[in-house]
mmCIF file of C-alpha atoms and ligand atoms in Angstrom:
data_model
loop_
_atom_site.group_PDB
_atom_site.id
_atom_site.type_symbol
_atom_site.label_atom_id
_atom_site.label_comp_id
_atom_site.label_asym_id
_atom_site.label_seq_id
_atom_site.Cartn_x
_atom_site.Cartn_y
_atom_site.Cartn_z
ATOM 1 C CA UNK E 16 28.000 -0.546 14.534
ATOM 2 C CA UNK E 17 27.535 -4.362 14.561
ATOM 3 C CA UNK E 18 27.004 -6.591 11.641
ATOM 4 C CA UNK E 19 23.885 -9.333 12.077
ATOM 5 C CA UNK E 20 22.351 -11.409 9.985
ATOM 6 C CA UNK E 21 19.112 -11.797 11.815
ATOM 7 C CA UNK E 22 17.576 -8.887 13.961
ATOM 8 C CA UNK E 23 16.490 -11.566 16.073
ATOM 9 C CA UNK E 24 19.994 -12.138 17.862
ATOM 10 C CA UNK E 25 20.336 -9.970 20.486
ATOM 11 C CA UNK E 26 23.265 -7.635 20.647
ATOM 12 C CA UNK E 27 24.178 -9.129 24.217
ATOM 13 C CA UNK E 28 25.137 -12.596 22.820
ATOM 14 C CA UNK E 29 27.506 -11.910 20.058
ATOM 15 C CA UNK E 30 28.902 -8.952 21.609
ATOM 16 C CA UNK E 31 32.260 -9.447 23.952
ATOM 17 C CA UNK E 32 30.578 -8.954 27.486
ATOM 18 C CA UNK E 33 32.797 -6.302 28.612
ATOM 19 C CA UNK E 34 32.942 -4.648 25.442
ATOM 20 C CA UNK E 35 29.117 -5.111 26.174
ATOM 21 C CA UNK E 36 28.892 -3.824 29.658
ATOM 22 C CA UNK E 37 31.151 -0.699 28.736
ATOM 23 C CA UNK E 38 28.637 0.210 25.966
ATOM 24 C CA UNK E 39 26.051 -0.297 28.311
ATOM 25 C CA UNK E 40 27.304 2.113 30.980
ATOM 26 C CA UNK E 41 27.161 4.649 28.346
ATOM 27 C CA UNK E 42 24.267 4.097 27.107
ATOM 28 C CA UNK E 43 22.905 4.789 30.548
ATOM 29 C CA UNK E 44 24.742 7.584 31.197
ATOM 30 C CA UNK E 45 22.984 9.287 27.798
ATOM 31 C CA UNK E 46 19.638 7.789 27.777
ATOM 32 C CA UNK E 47 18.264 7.093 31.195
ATOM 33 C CA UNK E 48 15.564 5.592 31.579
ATOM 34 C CA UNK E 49 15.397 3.583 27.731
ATOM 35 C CA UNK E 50 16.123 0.839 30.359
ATOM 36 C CA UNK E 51 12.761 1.336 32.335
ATOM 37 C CA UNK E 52 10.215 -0.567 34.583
ATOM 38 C CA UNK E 53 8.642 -3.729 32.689
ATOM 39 C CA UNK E 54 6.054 -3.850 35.244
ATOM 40 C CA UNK E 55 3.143 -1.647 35.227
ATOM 41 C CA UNK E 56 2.626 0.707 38.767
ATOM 42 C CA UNK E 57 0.556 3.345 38.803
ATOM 43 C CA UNK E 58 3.347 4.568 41.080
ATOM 44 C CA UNK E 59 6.369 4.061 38.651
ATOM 45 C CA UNK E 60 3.877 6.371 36.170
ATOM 46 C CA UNK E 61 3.271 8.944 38.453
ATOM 47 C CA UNK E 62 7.041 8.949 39.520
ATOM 48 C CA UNK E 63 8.276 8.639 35.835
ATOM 49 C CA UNK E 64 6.114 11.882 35.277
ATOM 50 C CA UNK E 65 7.194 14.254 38.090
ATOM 51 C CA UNK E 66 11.069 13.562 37.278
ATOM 52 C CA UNK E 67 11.624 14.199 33.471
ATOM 53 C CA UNK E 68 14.122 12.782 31.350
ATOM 54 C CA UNK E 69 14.365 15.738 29.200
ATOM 55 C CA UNK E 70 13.968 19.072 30.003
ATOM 56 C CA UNK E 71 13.744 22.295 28.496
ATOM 57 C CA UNK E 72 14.228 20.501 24.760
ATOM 58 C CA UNK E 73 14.347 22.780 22.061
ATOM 59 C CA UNK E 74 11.181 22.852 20.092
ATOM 60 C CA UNK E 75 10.816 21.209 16.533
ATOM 61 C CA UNK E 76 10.280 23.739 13.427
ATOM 62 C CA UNK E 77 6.324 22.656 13.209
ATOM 63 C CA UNK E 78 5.539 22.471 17.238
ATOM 64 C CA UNK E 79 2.774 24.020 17.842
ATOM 65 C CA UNK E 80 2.562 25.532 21.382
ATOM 66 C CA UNK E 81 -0.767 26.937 21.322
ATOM 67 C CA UNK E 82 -2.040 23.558 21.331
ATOM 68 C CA UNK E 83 -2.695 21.895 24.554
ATOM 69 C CA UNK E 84 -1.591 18.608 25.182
ATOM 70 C CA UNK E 85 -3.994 15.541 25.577
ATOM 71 C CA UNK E 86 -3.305 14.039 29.578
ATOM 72 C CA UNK E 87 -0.461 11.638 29.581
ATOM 73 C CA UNK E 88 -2.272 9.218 31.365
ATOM 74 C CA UNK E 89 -4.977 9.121 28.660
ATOM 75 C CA UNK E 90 -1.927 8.613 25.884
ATOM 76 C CA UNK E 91 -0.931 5.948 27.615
ATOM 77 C CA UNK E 92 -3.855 3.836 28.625
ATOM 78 C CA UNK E 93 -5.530 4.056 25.252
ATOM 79 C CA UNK E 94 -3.323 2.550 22.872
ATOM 80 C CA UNK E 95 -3.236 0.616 19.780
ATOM 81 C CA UNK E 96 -1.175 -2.226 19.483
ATOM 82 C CA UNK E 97 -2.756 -5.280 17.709
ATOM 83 C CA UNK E 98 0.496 -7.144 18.013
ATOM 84 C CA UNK E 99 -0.914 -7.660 21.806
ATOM 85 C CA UNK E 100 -4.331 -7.072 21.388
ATOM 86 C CA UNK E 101 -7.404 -5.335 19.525
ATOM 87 C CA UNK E 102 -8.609 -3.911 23.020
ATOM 88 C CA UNK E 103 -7.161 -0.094 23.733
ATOM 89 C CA UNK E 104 -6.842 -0.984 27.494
ATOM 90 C CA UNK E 105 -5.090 -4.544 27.222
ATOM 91 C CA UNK E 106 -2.705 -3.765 24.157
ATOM 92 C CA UNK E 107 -1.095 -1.227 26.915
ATOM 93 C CA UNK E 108 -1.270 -3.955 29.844
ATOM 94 C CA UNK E 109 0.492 -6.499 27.832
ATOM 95 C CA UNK E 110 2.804 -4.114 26.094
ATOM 96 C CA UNK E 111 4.888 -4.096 29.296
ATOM 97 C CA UNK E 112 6.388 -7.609 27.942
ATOM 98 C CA UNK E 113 8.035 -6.016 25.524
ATOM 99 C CA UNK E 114 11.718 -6.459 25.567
ATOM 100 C CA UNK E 115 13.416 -2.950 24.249
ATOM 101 C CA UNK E 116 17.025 -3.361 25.649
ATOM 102 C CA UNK E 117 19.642 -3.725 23.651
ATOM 103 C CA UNK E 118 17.784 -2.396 20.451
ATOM 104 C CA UNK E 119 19.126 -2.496 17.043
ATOM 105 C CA UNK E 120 18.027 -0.935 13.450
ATOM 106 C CA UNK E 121 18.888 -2.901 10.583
ATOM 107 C CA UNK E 122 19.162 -0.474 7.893
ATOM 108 C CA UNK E 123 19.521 -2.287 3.750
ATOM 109 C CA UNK E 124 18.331 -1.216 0.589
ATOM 110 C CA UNK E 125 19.315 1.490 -2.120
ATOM 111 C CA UNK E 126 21.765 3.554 0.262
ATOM 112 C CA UNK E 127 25.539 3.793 0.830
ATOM 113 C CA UNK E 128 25.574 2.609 3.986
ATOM 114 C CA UNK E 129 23.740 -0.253 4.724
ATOM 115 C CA UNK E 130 24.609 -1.422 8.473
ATOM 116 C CA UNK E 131 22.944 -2.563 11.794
ATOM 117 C CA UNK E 132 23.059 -0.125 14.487
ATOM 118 C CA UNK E 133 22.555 -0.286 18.274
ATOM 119 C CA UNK E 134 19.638 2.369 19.006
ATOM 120 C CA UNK E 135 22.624 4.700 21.249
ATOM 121 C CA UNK E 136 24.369 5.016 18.315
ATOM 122 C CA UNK E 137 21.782 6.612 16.118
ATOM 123 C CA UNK E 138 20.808 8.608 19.315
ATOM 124 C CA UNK E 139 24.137 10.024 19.923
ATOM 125 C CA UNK E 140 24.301 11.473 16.606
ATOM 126 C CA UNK E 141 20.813 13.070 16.934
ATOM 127 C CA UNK E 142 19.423 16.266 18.507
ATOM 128 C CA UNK E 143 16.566 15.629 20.571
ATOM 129 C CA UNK E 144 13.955 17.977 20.237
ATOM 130 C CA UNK E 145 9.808 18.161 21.674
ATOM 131 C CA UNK E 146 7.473 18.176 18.936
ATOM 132 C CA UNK E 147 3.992 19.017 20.231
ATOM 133 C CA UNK E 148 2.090 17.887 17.051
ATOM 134 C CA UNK E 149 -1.916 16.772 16.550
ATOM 135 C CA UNK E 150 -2.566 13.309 15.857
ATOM 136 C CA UNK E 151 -5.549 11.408 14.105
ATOM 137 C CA UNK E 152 -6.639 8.256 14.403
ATOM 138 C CA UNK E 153 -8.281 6.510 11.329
ATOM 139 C CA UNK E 154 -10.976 5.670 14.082
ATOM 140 C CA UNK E 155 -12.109 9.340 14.581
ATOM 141 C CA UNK E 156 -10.310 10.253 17.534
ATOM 142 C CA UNK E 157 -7.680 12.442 18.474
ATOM 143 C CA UNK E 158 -5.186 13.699 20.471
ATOM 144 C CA UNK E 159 -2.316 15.938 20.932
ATOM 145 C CA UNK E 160 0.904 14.565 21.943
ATOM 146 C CA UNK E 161 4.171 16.623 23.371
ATOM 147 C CA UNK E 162 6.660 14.487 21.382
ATOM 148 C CA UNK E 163 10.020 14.038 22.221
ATOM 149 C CA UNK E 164 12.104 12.834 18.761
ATOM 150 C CA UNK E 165 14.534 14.071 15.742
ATOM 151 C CA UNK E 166 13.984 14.350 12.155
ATOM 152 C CA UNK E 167 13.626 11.333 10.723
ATOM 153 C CA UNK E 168 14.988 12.840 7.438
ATOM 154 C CA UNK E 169 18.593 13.828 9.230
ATOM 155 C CA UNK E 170 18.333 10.348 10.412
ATOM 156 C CA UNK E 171 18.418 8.669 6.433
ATOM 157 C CA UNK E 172 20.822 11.161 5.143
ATOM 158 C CA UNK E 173 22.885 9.664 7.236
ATOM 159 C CA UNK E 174 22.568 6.132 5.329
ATOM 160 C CA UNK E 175 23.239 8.359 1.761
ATOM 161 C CA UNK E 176 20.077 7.261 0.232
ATOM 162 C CA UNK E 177 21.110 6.157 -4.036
ATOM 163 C CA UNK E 178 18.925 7.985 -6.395
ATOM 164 C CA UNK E 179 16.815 4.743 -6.593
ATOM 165 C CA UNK E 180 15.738 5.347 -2.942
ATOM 166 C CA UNK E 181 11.886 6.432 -3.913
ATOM 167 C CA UNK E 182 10.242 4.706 -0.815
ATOM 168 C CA UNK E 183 11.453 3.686 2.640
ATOM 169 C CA UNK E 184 10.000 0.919 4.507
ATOM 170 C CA UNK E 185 9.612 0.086 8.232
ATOM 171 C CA UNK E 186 9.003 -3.288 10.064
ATOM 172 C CA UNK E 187 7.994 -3.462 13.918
ATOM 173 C CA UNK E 188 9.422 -5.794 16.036
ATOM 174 C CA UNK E 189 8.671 -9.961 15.987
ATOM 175 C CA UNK E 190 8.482 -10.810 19.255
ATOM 176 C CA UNK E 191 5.468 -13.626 18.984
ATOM 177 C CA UNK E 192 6.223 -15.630 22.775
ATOM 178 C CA UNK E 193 5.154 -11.947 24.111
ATOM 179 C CA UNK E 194 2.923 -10.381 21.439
ATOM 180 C CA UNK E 195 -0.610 -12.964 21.241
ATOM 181 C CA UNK E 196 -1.791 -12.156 17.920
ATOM 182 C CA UNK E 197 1.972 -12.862 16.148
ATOM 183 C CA UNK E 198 0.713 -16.005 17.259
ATOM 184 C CA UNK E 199 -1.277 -16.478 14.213
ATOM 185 C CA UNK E 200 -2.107 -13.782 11.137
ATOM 186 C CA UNK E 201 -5.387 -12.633 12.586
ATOM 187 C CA UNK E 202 -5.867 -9.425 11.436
ATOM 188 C CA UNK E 203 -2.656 -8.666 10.075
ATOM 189 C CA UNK E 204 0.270 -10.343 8.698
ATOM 190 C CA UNK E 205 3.154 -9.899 11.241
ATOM 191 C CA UNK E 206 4.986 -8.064 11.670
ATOM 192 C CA UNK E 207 3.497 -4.597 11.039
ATOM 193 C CA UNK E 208 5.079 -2.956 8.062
ATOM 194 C CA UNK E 209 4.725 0.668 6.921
ATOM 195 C CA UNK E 210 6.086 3.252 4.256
ATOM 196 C CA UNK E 211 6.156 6.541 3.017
ATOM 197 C CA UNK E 212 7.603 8.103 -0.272
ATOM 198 C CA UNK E 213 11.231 9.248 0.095
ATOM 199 C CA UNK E 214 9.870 13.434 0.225
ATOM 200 C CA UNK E 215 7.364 12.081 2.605
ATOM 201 C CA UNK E 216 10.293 10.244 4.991
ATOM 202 C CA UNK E 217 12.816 13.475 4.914
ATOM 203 C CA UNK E 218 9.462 16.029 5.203
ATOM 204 C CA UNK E 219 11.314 18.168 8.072
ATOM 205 C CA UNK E 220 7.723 17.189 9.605
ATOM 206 C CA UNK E 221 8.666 13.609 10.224
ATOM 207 C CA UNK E 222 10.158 12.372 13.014
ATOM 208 C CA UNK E 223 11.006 9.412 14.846
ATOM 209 C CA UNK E 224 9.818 9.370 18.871
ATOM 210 C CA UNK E 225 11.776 8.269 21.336
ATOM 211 C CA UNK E 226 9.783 10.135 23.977
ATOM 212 C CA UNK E 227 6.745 11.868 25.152
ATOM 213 C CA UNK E 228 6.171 13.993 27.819
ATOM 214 C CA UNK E 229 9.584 14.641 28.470
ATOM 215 C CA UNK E 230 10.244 11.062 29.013
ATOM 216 C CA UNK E 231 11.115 8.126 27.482
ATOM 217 C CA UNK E 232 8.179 6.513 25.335
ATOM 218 C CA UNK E 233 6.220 3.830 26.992
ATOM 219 C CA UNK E 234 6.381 0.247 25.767
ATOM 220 C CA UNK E 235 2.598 1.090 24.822
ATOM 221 C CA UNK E 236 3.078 4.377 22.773
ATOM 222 C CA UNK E 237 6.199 2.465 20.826
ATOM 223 C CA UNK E 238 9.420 2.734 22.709
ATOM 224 C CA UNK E 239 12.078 2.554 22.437
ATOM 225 C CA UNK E 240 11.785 4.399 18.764
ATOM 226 C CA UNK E 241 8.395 4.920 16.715
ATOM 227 C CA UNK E 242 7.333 7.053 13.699
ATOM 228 C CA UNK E 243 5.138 9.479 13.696
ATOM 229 C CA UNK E 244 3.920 11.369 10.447
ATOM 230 C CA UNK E 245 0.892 13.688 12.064
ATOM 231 C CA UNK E 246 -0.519 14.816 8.097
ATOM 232 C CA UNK E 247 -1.695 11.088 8.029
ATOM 233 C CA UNK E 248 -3.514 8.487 10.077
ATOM 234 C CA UNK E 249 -2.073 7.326 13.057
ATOM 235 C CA UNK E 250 -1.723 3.579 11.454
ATOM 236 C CA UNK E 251 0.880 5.203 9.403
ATOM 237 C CA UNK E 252 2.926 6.067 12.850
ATOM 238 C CA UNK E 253 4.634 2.469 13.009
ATOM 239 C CA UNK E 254 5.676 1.472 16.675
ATOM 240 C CA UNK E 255 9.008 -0.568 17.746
ATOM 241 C CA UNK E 256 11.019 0.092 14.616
ATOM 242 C CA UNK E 257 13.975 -2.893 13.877
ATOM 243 C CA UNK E 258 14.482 -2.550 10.299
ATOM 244 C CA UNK E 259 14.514 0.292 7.679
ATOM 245 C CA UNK E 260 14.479 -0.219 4.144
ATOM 246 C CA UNK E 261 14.977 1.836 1.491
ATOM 247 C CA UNK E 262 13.359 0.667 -1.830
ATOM 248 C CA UNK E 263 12.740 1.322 -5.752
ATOM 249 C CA UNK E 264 8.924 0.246 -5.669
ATOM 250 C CA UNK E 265 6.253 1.309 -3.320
ATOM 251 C CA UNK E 266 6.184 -1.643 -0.603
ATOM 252 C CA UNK E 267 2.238 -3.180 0.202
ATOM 253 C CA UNK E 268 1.883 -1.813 4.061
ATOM 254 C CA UNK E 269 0.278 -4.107 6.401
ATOM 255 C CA UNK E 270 -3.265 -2.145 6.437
ATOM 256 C CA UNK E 271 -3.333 -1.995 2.712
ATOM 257 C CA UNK E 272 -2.704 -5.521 2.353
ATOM 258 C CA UNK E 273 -5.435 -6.446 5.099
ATOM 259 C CA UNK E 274 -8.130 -4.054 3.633
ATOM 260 C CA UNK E 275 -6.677 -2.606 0.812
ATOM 261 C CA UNK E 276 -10.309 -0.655 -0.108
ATOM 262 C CA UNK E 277 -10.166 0.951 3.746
ATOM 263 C CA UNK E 278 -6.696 1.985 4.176
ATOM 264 C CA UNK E 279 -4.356 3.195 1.061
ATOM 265 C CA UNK E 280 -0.670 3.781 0.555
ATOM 266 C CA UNK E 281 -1.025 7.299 1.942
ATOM 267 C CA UNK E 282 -3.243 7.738 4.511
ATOM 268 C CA UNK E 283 -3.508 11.572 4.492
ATOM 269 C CA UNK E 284 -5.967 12.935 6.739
ATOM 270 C CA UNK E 285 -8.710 14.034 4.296
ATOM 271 C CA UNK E 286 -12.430 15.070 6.142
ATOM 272 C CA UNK E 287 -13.821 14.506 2.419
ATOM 273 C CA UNK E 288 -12.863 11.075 2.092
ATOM 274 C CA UNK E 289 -14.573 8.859 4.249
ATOM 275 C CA UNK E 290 -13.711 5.490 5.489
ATOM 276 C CA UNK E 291 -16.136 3.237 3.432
ATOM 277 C CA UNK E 292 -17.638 2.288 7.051
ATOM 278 C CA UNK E 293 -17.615 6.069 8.813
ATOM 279 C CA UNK E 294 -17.198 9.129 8.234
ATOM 280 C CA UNK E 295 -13.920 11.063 8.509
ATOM 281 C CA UNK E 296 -15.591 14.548 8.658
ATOM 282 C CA UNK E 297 -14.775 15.264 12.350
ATOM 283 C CA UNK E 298 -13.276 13.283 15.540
ATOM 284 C CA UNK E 299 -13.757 12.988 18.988
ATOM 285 C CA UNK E 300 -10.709 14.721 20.925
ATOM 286 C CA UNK E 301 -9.423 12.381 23.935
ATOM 287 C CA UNK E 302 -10.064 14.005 26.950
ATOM 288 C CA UNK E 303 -12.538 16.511 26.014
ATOM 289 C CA UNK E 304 -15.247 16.662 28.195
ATOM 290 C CA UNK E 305 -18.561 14.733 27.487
ATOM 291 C CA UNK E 306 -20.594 17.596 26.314
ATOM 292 C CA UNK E 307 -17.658 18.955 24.441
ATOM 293 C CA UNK E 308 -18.220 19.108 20.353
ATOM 294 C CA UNK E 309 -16.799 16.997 18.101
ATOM 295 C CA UNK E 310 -13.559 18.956 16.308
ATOM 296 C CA UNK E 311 -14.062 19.359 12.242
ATOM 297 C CA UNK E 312 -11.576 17.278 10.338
ATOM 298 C CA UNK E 313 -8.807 19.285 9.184
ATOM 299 C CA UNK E 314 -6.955 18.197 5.345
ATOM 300 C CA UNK E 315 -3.393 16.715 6.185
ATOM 301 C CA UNK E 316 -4.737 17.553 10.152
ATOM 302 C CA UNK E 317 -3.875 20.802 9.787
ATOM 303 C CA UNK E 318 -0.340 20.687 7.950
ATOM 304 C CA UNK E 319 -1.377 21.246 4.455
ATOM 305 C CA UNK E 320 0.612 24.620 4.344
ATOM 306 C CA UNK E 321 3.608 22.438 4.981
ATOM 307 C CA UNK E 322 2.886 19.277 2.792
ATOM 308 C CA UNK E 323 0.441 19.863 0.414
ATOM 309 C CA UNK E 324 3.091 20.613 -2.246
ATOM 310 C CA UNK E 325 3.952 17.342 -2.139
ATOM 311 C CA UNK E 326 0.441 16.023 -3.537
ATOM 312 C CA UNK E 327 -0.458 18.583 -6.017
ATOM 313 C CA UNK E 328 -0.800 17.254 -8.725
ATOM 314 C CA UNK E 329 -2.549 13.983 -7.257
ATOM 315 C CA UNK E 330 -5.753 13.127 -6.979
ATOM 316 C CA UNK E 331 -6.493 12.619 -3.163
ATOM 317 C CA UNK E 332 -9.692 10.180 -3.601
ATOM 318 C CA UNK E 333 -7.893 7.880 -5.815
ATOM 319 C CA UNK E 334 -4.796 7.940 -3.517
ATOM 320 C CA UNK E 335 -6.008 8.042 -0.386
HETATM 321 N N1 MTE X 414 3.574 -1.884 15.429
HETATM 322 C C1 MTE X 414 2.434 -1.208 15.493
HETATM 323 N N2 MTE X 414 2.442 0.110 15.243
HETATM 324 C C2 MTE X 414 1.287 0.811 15.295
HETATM 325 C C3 MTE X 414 0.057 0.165 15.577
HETATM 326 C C4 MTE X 414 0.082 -1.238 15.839
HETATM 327 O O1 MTE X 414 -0.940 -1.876 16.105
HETATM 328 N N3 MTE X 414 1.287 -1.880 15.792
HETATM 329 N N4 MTE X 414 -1.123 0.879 15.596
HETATM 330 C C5 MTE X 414 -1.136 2.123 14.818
HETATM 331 C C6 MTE X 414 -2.339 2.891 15.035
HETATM 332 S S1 MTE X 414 -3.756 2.346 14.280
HETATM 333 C C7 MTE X 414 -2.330 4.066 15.726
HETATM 334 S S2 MTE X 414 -3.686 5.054 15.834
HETATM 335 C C8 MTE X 414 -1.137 4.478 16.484
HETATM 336 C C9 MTE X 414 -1.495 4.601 17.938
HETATM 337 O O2 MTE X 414 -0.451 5.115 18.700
HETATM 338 P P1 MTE X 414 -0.657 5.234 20.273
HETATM 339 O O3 MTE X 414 -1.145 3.899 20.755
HETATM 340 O O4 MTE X 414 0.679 5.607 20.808
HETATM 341 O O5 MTE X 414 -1.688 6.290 20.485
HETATM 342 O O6 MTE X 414 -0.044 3.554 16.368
HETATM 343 C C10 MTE X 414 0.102 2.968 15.095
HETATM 344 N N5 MTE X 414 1.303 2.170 15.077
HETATM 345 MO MO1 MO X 415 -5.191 4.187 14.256
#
């Protein structure tokens, strides 16, 4: 564990270098490739899919084999990252800049152990696991993505939430000299921010990626460590995570604050709640062929037997 007071220091410079290099050696040794290509070959893709990182991963409680995995090269080249830009095909271009190595987590708020933690460390206290789970774009599309992550929830207990913990909150990296539209607040206020309710964040449902495929994530997708929450709209599934907060009052999320009458606190997939510009009814599947029909809109995409507890009593058109 280090202590920071900015995430923006990197680990390298206040760390003793061969204190520094050690750690690094190790972090090698466990996690491969996290220190991958910054320069976009269709080679390096191809070769980065024929040798996995992973293999033969356990499966998450909730993966769902009978579902058949969207191409990886479709994942990867159709991205959204307004940080870089609004356009699918040159957020994943320009996502190469990112600099993921060292990483760091600063964790504060209404837990035990408040800290800031270099991404192996969290890692080497995790089981990896492939969670092949549906996801759902707010925009109508879809995909299905072979995961590779850990619960998210084993991950907090781990910070002994207080009793006061009822939300937890997650900011994406700054990195404006690489990422255009930090540059100035079009769009969004940077950086991207995101929450869920504390039953939401330890649903044995959500995880945290730091794969796909059986690889490491792509700068694109959100490596080196991303949420993803697949009973609500993808915007929920916050890339590049640096700091985790957990808090007494419901933070305002970055889509909410932009839009707050298109995109609520929750976010659950609902096919009878329409986006006040489209509706949310069905969605086009990525990689289905041309001719192929549109799928029908499932509530929480499909998961309700495993969350819908957790929103009985609420009335899903009010919070949506
Ligand atoms: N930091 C950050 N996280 C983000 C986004 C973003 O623009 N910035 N886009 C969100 C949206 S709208 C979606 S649909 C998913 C897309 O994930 P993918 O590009 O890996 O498919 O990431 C979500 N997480
Ligand atoms: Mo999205």
């Amino acid at each position: 564990m280090i202590i920071k007071t900015k995430n923006e220091i990197l680990a390298s410079e206040i760390t003793d270098p061969s204190i520094f290099k050690e750690r690094r050696k190790i972090i090698k040794a466990l996690f491969a490739t996290l220190v991958s290509s910054s320069v976009i070959s269709p080679n390096r893709v191809l070769a980065a899919n024929n040798n996995s990182v992973w293999n033969n991963l356990s499966k998450g409680d909730f993966s769902n084999n009978k579902l058949t995995p969207t191409p990886a090269e479709l994942i990867k080249n159709y991205t959204n990252y307004y940080e870089f830009s609004f356009n699918k095909k040159d957020s994943t271009e320009l996502a190469q800049h990112l600099k993921i190595d060292p990483w760091s987590i600063e964790v504060t708020g209404e837990i035990e152990k408040p800290g800031t933690f270099y991404l192996e460390d969290i890692l080497r206290q995790q089981v990896l696991q492939e969670f092949i789970y549906r996801f759902r774009c707010v925009e109508a599309w879809s995909m299905v993505v072979p995961w590779v992550g850990f619960s998210l929830g084993n991950l907090l207990k781990t910070f002994k939430p207080l009793s006061s913990a009822y939300f937890v909150k997650f900011t994406s990296v700054h990195q404006p000299e690489i990422m255009p539209k930090q540059q100035n607040n079009a769009m969004l206020e940077w950086p991207y921010v995101e929450s869920l309710r504390i039953d939401e964040a330890m649903h044995p449902l959500s995880i945290f990626a730091v794969g796909m495929y059986g690889n490491t994530l792509p700068k694109q997708n959100g490596a080196p460590l991303r949420l993803v929450v697949p009973w609500k709209y993808g915007f929920k599934s916050i890339k590049a995570i640096v700091k985790i907060e957990f808090l007494k009052r419901p933070p305002i999320s970055s889509w909410s604050k932009s839009a707050p009458g298109e995109y609520g606190f929750y976010a659950n997939v609902n096919p009878e709640v329409p986006h006040p510009r489209w509706s949310q009814n069905s969605e086009r599947q990525l990689g289905s062929g041309l001719f192929t029909p549109r799928r029908q809109t499932e509530l929480f995409n499909g998961y309700g037997e495993q969350v819908a507890s957790m929103y009985s009593n609420m009335d899903l058109r009010h919070f949506f």
